[in-house]
Amino acid sequence: EHRATSIRRYLRNIKKIPWREAVQCVQYVQEKTRVNPNEYCDGPLFMSWDEARVMHGRRMEIGGHTRTHPILGHLEAEPDRTAEITGCYEDIAAEIREPPIAFAYPVGSDQAIPSDSEVQLPKAGFSLGFSYVNARPARFCDAIRYKIPRLHSEYLDDFDRFRLGVAFSAVA
């Protein structure tokens, strides 16, 4: 129980610092603890391109989420944000042979979304962007096209927890 709490606290705190510092922090912890996280994974943490192509072939939309999962609002340099967003778009289009429509911001809080997202996403080719602000849009309009709120649904949440989240979500 203490271990799980420590991990959650570490992840919450590391998401608050600039991306370069976060990468350095993770490397520092790996060096000091001599722990290789890959040794504790019993399988891949992400789906393969073959799995994505199968899902897409079954009419599922495959959207973007950056190339290396940085919190975009923590990347100071505009070229870094462009490389993450545009590179992600290009990778998906090349691998599934169709351009993606939607993008979901890593972490997705207001602070995690860069102020230039309304420019970056359409420039890359995306038509929609999803935040991780727990809310239901009152109506869809161009003003929220690249910051659409979504209802939270986490791994291991059951249906009752999801219903509770819907009941307590704000209307944006």
Coordinates of N, CA and C in Angstrom, one line a residue:
E1 N 0.8 -1.2 0.0 CA 0.0 0.0 0.0 C 0.9 1.3 0.0
H2 N 1.9 1.3 0.8 CA 2.8 2.5 0.9 C 3.5 2.6 -0.5
R3 N 3.9 1.5 -1.1 CA 4.6 1.5 -2.4 C 3.7 2.2 -3.4
A4 N 2.4 1.8 -3.5 CA 1.5 2.3 -4.5 C 1.3 3.8 -4.3
T5 N 1.2 4.2 -3.0 CA 1.0 5.6 -2.7 C 2.2 6.4 -3.1
S6 N 3.4 5.9 -2.9 CA 4.7 6.5 -3.3 C 4.8 6.7 -4.8
I7 N 4.4 5.6 -5.5 CA 4.4 5.7 -7.0 C 3.5 6.7 -7.5
R8 N 2.2 6.8 -6.9 CA 1.3 7.8 -7.4 C 1.8 9.2 -7.1
R9 N 2.4 9.4 -5.9 CA 2.9 10.7 -5.6 C 4.1 11.1 -6.5
Y10 N 5.0 10.1 -6.8 CA 6.1 10.4 -7.7 C 5.6 10.8 -9.1
L11 N 4.6 10.0 -9.6 CA 4.1 10.3 -10.9 C 3.4 11.7 -11.0
R12 N 2.6 12.0 -9.9 CA 1.9 13.3 -9.8 C 2.9 14.4 -9.8
N13 N 4.0 14.3 -9.1 CA 5.0 15.4 -9.0 C 5.8 15.5 -10.2
I14 N 6.2 14.4 -10.8 CA 7.0 14.5 -12.0 C 6.3 15.1 -13.2
K15 N 5.0 15.0 -13.2 CA 4.2 15.6 -14.2 C 4.1 17.2 -14.1
K16 N 4.6 17.7 -13.0 CA 4.6 19.1 -12.7 C 5.8 19.9 -13.2
I17 N 6.9 19.1 -13.5 CA 8.1 19.8 -13.9 C 8.4 19.7 -15.4
P18 N 9.2 20.6 -15.9 CA 9.5 20.7 -17.3 C 10.0 19.3 -17.8
W19 N 9.7 19.0 -19.1 CA 10.0 17.7 -19.6 C 11.4 17.3 -19.5
R20 N 12.4 18.2 -19.9 CA 13.8 17.8 -19.8 C 14.2 17.4 -18.4
E21 N 13.7 18.2 -17.4 CA 14.0 17.8 -16.0 C 13.3 16.5 -15.6
A22 N 12.1 16.2 -16.1 CA 11.5 15.0 -15.8 C 12.3 13.8 -16.3
V23 N 12.8 13.9 -17.5 CA 13.6 12.8 -18.1 C 14.9 12.6 -17.2
Q24 N 15.5 13.7 -16.9 CA 16.7 13.6 -16.0 C 16.4 13.0 -14.7
C25 N 15.2 13.4 -14.1 CA 14.8 12.9 -12.8 C 14.6 11.3 -12.9
V26 N 14.0 10.9 -13.9 CA 13.7 9.4 -14.1 C 15.1 8.7 -14.3
Q27 N 16.0 9.3 -15.0 CA 17.3 8.7 -15.2 C 18.1 8.6 -13.9
Y28 N 18.0 9.7 -13.1 CA 18.6 9.8 -11.8 C 18.1 8.7 -10.9
V29 N 16.8 8.5 -10.8 CA 16.2 7.5 -10.0 C 16.6 6.1 -10.4
Q30 N 16.7 5.9 -11.8 CA 17.1 4.6 -12.3 C 18.6 4.3 -11.9
E31 N 19.4 5.3 -12.0 CA 20.8 5.1 -11.6 C 21.0 4.8 -10.1
K32 N 20.3 5.6 -9.3 CA 20.5 5.5 -7.8 C 19.9 4.2 -7.3
T33 N 18.8 3.8 -7.9 CA 18.1 2.5 -7.4 C 18.6 1.3 -8.1
R34 N 19.3 1.5 -9.2 CA 19.8 0.4 -10.1 C 18.6 -0.5 -10.4
V35 N 17.4 0.1 -10.7 CA 16.3 -0.7 -11.1 C 16.0 -0.4 -12.6
N36 N 15.8 -1.4 -13.3 CA 15.5 -1.3 -14.7 C 14.0 -1.6 -14.8
P37 N 13.1 -0.6 -15.1 CA 11.7 -0.8 -15.1 C 11.3 -1.9 -16.1
N38 N 12.0 -2.1 -17.2 CA 11.7 -3.1 -18.2 C 11.7 -4.5 -17.6
E39 N 12.5 -4.7 -16.5 CA 12.5 -6.1 -15.9 C 11.3 -6.4 -15.1
Y40 N 10.4 -5.4 -14.9 CA 9.2 -5.6 -14.1 C 7.9 -5.6 -14.9
C41 N 8.1 -5.5 -16.2 CA 7.0 -5.5 -17.2 C 6.8 -7.0 -17.7
D42 N 5.6 -7.5 -17.6 CA 5.4 -8.8 -18.1 C 4.9 -8.8 -19.5
G43 N 4.9 -7.7 -20.1 CA 4.5 -7.6 -21.5 C 4.6 -6.2 -22.0
P44 N 4.3 -5.9 -23.3 CA 4.5 -4.6 -23.8 C 3.5 -3.6 -23.1
L45 N 4.0 -2.4 -22.9 CA 3.1 -1.4 -22.3 C 2.3 -0.6 -23.3
F46 N 2.6 -0.8 -24.6 CA 1.8 -0.1 -25.6 C 1.4 -1.1 -26.7
M47 N 0.4 -0.8 -27.4 CA 0.0 -1.6 -28.5 C 1.0 -1.5 -29.7
S48 N 1.1 -2.5 -30.4 CA 2.0 -2.5 -31.6 C 1.3 -1.9 -32.8
W49 N 2.1 -1.5 -33.8 CA 1.5 -1.0 -35.0 C 0.6 -2.1 -35.7
D50 N 1.0 -3.3 -35.6 CA 0.1 -4.4 -36.2 C -1.2 -4.4 -35.4
E51 N -1.2 -4.3 -34.1 CA -2.5 -4.2 -33.4 C -3.3 -3.0 -33.7
A52 N -2.6 -1.9 -33.9 CA -3.3 -0.7 -34.3 C -4.0 -0.8 -35.7
R53 N -3.2 -1.5 -36.6 CA -3.8 -1.7 -38.0 C -5.0 -2.6 -37.9
V54 N -4.9 -3.6 -37.1 CA -6.1 -4.6 -36.9 C -7.3 -3.8 -36.4
M55 N -7.1 -3.0 -35.4 CA -8.2 -2.2 -34.8 C -8.8 -1.2 -35.9
H56 N -7.9 -0.6 -36.6 CA -8.3 0.4 -37.6 C -9.1 -0.4 -38.7
G57 N -8.6 -1.6 -39.1 CA -9.3 -2.4 -40.1 C -10.7 -2.8 -39.6
R58 N -10.9 -2.8 -38.3 CA -12.2 -3.1 -37.8 C -13.0 -1.9 -37.5
R59 N -12.6 -0.8 -38.2 CA -13.4 0.5 -38.2 C -13.2 1.3 -36.9
M60 N -12.1 1.1 -36.1 CA -11.9 1.9 -35.0 C -11.0 3.0 -35.4
E61 N -11.2 4.2 -34.8 CA -10.4 5.4 -35.1 C -9.2 5.3 -34.3
I62 N -8.0 5.6 -34.9 CA -6.7 5.6 -34.2 C -6.3 7.1 -34.1
G63 N -6.2 7.6 -32.9 CA -5.8 9.0 -32.8 C -4.4 9.2 -32.2
G64 N -4.0 10.4 -32.2 CA -2.6 10.7 -31.7 C -2.6 11.1 -30.2
H65 N -1.3 11.0 -29.7 CA -1.1 11.3 -28.3 C 0.4 11.7 -28.1
T66 N 1.0 12.2 -29.1 CA 2.4 12.6 -29.2 C 3.3 11.4 -29.5
R67 N 4.6 11.7 -29.8 CA 5.5 10.6 -30.1 C 6.1 10.0 -28.8
T68 N 6.5 10.8 -27.8 CA 7.2 10.3 -26.6 C 6.5 10.6 -25.3
H69 N 5.3 11.1 -25.4 CA 4.4 11.3 -24.2 C 4.9 12.4 -23.3
P70 N 5.5 13.5 -23.8 CA 5.8 14.6 -22.9 C 4.5 15.4 -22.6
I71 N 4.5 16.1 -21.5 CA 3.4 17.0 -21.2 C 3.7 18.3 -22.1
L72 N 2.9 18.5 -23.1 CA 3.2 19.5 -24.1 C 3.3 20.9 -23.4
G73 N 2.5 21.2 -22.4 CA 2.6 22.5 -21.8 C 3.9 22.7 -21.0
H74 N 4.7 21.7 -20.9 CA 6.0 21.8 -20.2 C 7.2 21.9 -21.2
L75 N 6.9 21.7 -22.5 CA 7.9 21.9 -23.5 C 8.1 23.4 -23.8
E76 N 9.2 24.0 -23.4 CA 9.4 25.4 -23.6 C 9.5 25.8 -25.1
A77 N 10.1 25.0 -25.9 CA 10.4 25.4 -27.3 C 9.3 24.9 -28.2
E78 N 8.8 25.9 -29.0 CA 7.8 25.6 -30.0 C 8.2 24.5 -30.9
P79 N 9.4 24.4 -31.4 CA 9.8 23.3 -32.3 C 9.7 21.9 -31.7
D80 N 9.9 21.9 -30.4 CA 9.8 20.6 -29.7 C 8.3 20.1 -29.7
R81 N 7.4 21.1 -29.4 CA 6.0 20.7 -29.5 C 5.5 20.3 -30.9
T82 N 6.0 21.1 -31.9 CA 5.7 20.8 -33.3 C 6.2 19.4 -33.6
A83 N 7.4 19.0 -33.3 CA 8.0 17.7 -33.6 C 7.1 16.6 -32.9
E84 N 6.7 16.8 -31.7 CA 5.9 15.8 -31.0 C 4.5 15.6 -31.7
I85 N 3.9 16.7 -32.0 CA 2.5 16.7 -32.6 C 2.5 16.2 -34.0
T86 N 3.3 16.9 -34.8 CA 3.4 16.6 -36.3 C 4.0 15.2 -36.5
G87 N 5.0 14.9 -35.7 CA 5.6 13.6 -35.9 C 4.7 12.5 -35.6
C88 N 3.9 12.7 -34.5 CA 2.8 11.7 -34.1 C 1.8 11.5 -35.3
Y89 N 1.4 12.6 -35.8 CA 0.4 12.6 -36.9 C 1.0 11.8 -38.1
E90 N 2.2 12.1 -38.5 CA 2.9 11.5 -39.6 C 3.1 10.0 -39.4
D91 N 3.5 9.6 -38.2 CA 3.7 8.2 -37.8 C 2.5 7.4 -38.0
I92 N 1.4 7.9 -37.5 CA 0.1 7.2 -37.5 C -0.4 7.1 -39.0
A93 N -0.3 8.2 -39.7 CA -0.7 8.2 -41.1 C 0.1 7.2 -41.9
A94 N 1.4 7.1 -41.7 CA 2.2 6.2 -42.4 C 1.9 4.7 -42.0
E95 N 1.7 4.5 -40.8 CA 1.5 3.1 -40.3 C 0.2 2.5 -40.6
I96 N -0.9 3.3 -40.4 CA -2.2 2.8 -40.7 C -2.7 3.1 -42.0
R97 N -1.9 3.9 -42.8 CA -2.2 4.3 -44.1 C -3.5 5.2 -44.3
E98 N -3.8 5.9 -43.2 CA -4.9 6.9 -43.2 C -4.6 7.9 -42.2
P99 N -4.8 9.2 -42.5 CA -4.5 10.2 -41.5 C -5.4 10.2 -40.3
P100 N -4.9 10.4 -39.1 CA -5.7 10.4 -37.9 C -6.5 11.7 -37.8
I101 N -7.7 11.6 -37.1 CA -8.5 12.8 -37.0 C -8.3 13.5 -35.7
A102 N -8.2 12.7 -34.6 CA -8.2 13.2 -33.2 C -6.9 13.1 -32.5
F103 N -6.7 14.0 -31.6 CA -5.5 14.0 -30.8 C -5.9 14.1 -29.3
A104 N -5.3 13.4 -28.4 CA -5.6 13.5 -27.0 C -4.3 13.9 -26.3
Y105 N -4.4 15.0 -25.5 CA -3.2 15.6 -24.9 C -2.8 14.7 -23.7
P106 N -1.5 14.4 -23.7 CA -1.0 13.7 -22.5 C -1.3 14.5 -21.2
V107 N -1.8 13.8 -20.2 CA -2.3 14.4 -19.0 C -3.6 15.2 -19.2
G108 N -3.5 16.1 -20.2 CA -4.7 16.8 -20.6 C -5.4 17.8 -19.7
S109 N -4.7 18.2 -18.6 CA -5.2 19.3 -17.8 C -5.0 20.6 -18.5
D110 N -5.6 21.7 -18.0 CA -5.5 23.0 -18.6 C -4.0 23.4 -18.7
Q111 N -3.2 23.0 -17.6 CA -1.8 23.4 -17.6 C -1.0 22.6 -18.6
A112 N -1.5 21.4 -18.9 CA -0.7 20.5 -19.8 C -0.9 20.8 -21.3
I113 N -1.9 21.6 -21.6 CA -2.2 22.0 -23.0 C -1.5 23.3 -23.3
P114 N -0.6 23.3 -24.3 CA 0.0 24.6 -24.6 C -0.9 25.6 -25.2
S115 N -0.6 26.9 -25.0 CA -1.5 28.0 -25.5 C -1.6 28.0 -27.0
D116 N -0.6 27.4 -27.7 CA -0.7 27.4 -29.2 C -1.3 26.2 -29.7
S117 N -2.0 25.4 -29.0 CA -2.6 24.1 -29.4 C -3.6 24.3 -30.6
E118 N -4.4 25.5 -30.5 CA -5.3 25.7 -31.6 C -4.6 25.9 -33.0
V119 N -3.3 26.3 -32.9 CA -2.5 26.5 -34.1 C -1.8 25.2 -34.5
Q120 N -1.2 24.5 -33.5 CA -0.4 23.3 -33.7 C -1.2 22.1 -34.2
L121 N -2.3 21.8 -33.6 CA -3.1 20.6 -34.1 C -3.6 20.7 -35.5
P122 N -4.2 21.8 -35.9 CA -4.7 21.8 -37.3 C -3.5 21.9 -38.3
K123 N -2.4 22.6 -37.9 CA -1.2 22.7 -38.7 C -0.6 21.3 -39.0
A124 N -0.7 20.4 -38.0 CA -0.2 19.0 -38.1 C -1.2 18.2 -39.0
G125 N -2.5 18.5 -39.0 CA -3.4 17.8 -39.7 C -4.6 17.3 -38.9
F126 N -4.5 17.4 -37.6 CA -5.6 16.9 -36.7 C -6.9 17.8 -36.8
S127 N -8.0 17.2 -36.7 CA -9.3 18.0 -36.8 C -9.9 18.2 -35.4
L128 N -9.5 17.4 -34.4 CA -10.1 17.5 -33.1 C -9.0 17.3 -32.1
G129 N -9.1 17.9 -30.9 CA -8.2 17.7 -29.8 C -9.0 17.5 -28.5
F130 N -8.6 16.5 -27.7 CA -9.3 16.1 -26.5 C -8.5 16.4 -25.2
S131 N -9.0 17.2 -24.3 CA -8.4 17.4 -23.0 C -8.7 16.2 -22.1
Y132 N -8.3 16.3 -20.9 CA -8.7 15.3 -19.9 C -9.3 16.1 -18.7
V133 N -10.1 17.1 -19.1 CA -10.9 17.8 -18.1 C -12.2 17.1 -18.0
N134 N -12.5 16.7 -16.8 CA -13.7 15.8 -16.6 C -15.0 16.7 -16.7
A135 N -15.5 16.7 -17.9 CA -16.7 17.6 -18.1 C -17.4 17.1 -19.4
R136 N -18.7 17.5 -19.5 CA -19.4 17.2 -20.7 C -19.6 18.6 -21.5
P137 N -19.3 18.7 -22.7 CA -19.5 19.9 -23.4 C -21.0 20.2 -23.5
A138 N -21.4 21.5 -23.2 CA -22.8 21.8 -23.4 C -23.2 21.7 -24.8
R139 N -22.3 22.1 -25.7 CA -22.6 22.0 -27.1 C -21.2 22.1 -27.8
F140 N -21.1 21.5 -29.0 CA -19.9 21.5 -29.7 C -19.8 22.8 -30.5
C141 N -18.7 23.4 -30.5 CA -18.5 24.6 -31.3 C -17.0 24.7 -31.6
D142 N -16.6 25.5 -32.6 CA -15.2 25.7 -33.0 C -14.4 26.2 -31.9
A143 N -14.9 26.9 -30.9 CA -14.1 27.4 -29.8 C -13.5 26.3 -28.9
I144 N -14.1 25.1 -28.9 CA -13.6 24.0 -28.1 C -13.0 22.9 -29.0
R145 N -13.0 23.1 -30.3 CA -12.6 22.0 -31.3 C -11.3 21.3 -30.9
Y146 N -10.3 22.1 -30.3 CA -9.0 21.5 -30.0 C -8.8 21.4 -28.5
K147 N -9.9 21.5 -27.7 CA -9.8 21.3 -26.2 C -11.1 20.7 -25.7
I148 N -11.6 19.7 -26.4 CA -12.9 19.1 -26.1 C -12.7 18.4 -24.7
P149 N -13.6 18.6 -23.7 CA -13.5 17.9 -22.5 C -14.0 16.5 -22.7
R150 N -13.6 15.6 -21.8 CA -14.0 14.2 -21.9 C -14.3 13.6 -20.5
L151 N -15.1 12.7 -20.4 CA -15.4 12.1 -19.2 C -14.3 11.1 -18.8
H152 N -13.9 11.1 -17.5 CA -12.8 10.3 -17.1 C -13.3 8.8 -17.0
S153 N -12.5 8.0 -17.5 CA -12.7 6.5 -17.4 C -11.3 5.9 -17.3
E154 N -11.0 5.3 -16.2 CA -9.7 4.7 -16.0 C -9.7 3.2 -16.1
Y155 N -8.5 2.7 -16.3 CA -8.3 1.2 -16.3 C -8.7 0.7 -14.9
L156 N -9.5 -0.3 -14.9 CA -10.0 -1.0 -13.7 C -11.2 -0.3 -13.1
D157 N -11.7 0.8 -13.7 CA -12.9 1.4 -13.2 C -14.1 0.5 -13.6
D158 N -15.0 0.3 -12.7 CA -16.2 -0.5 -13.1 C -17.3 0.5 -13.6
F159 N -18.4 -0.1 -14.0 CA -19.5 0.7 -14.6 C -20.1 1.7 -13.6
D160 N -20.2 1.2 -12.3 CA -20.8 2.1 -11.3 C -19.9 3.3 -11.1
R161 N -18.6 3.1 -11.1 CA -17.7 4.3 -10.9 C -17.8 5.2 -12.1
F162 N -17.9 4.7 -13.3 CA -18.1 5.5 -14.5 C -19.4 6.3 -14.4
R163 N -20.5 5.7 -14.0 CA -21.8 6.4 -13.8 C -21.7 7.5 -12.8
L164 N -20.9 7.2 -11.7 CA -20.7 8.3 -10.7 C -19.9 9.5 -11.3
G165 N -18.9 9.2 -12.1 CA -18.2 10.2 -12.8 C -19.0 11.0 -13.7
V166 N -19.9 10.4 -14.4 CA -20.9 11.1 -15.3 C -21.8 12.0 -14.5
A167 N -22.3 11.5 -13.4 CA -23.2 12.3 -12.6 C -22.5 13.5 -12.0
F168 N -21.2 13.4 -11.6 CA -20.6 14.5 -11.0 C -19.7 15.4 -12.0
S169 N -19.8 15.1 -13.2 CA -19.0 15.9 -14.2 C -19.7 17.2 -14.4
A170 N -18.8 18.2 -14.7 CA -19.4 19.5 -14.9 C -19.8 19.6 -16.4
V171 N -20.6 20.6 -16.7 CA -21.0 20.9 -18.0 C -20.1 22.1 -18.5
A172 N -19.3 21.9 -19.5 CA -18.4 22.9 -19.9 C -19.0 23.7 -21.1

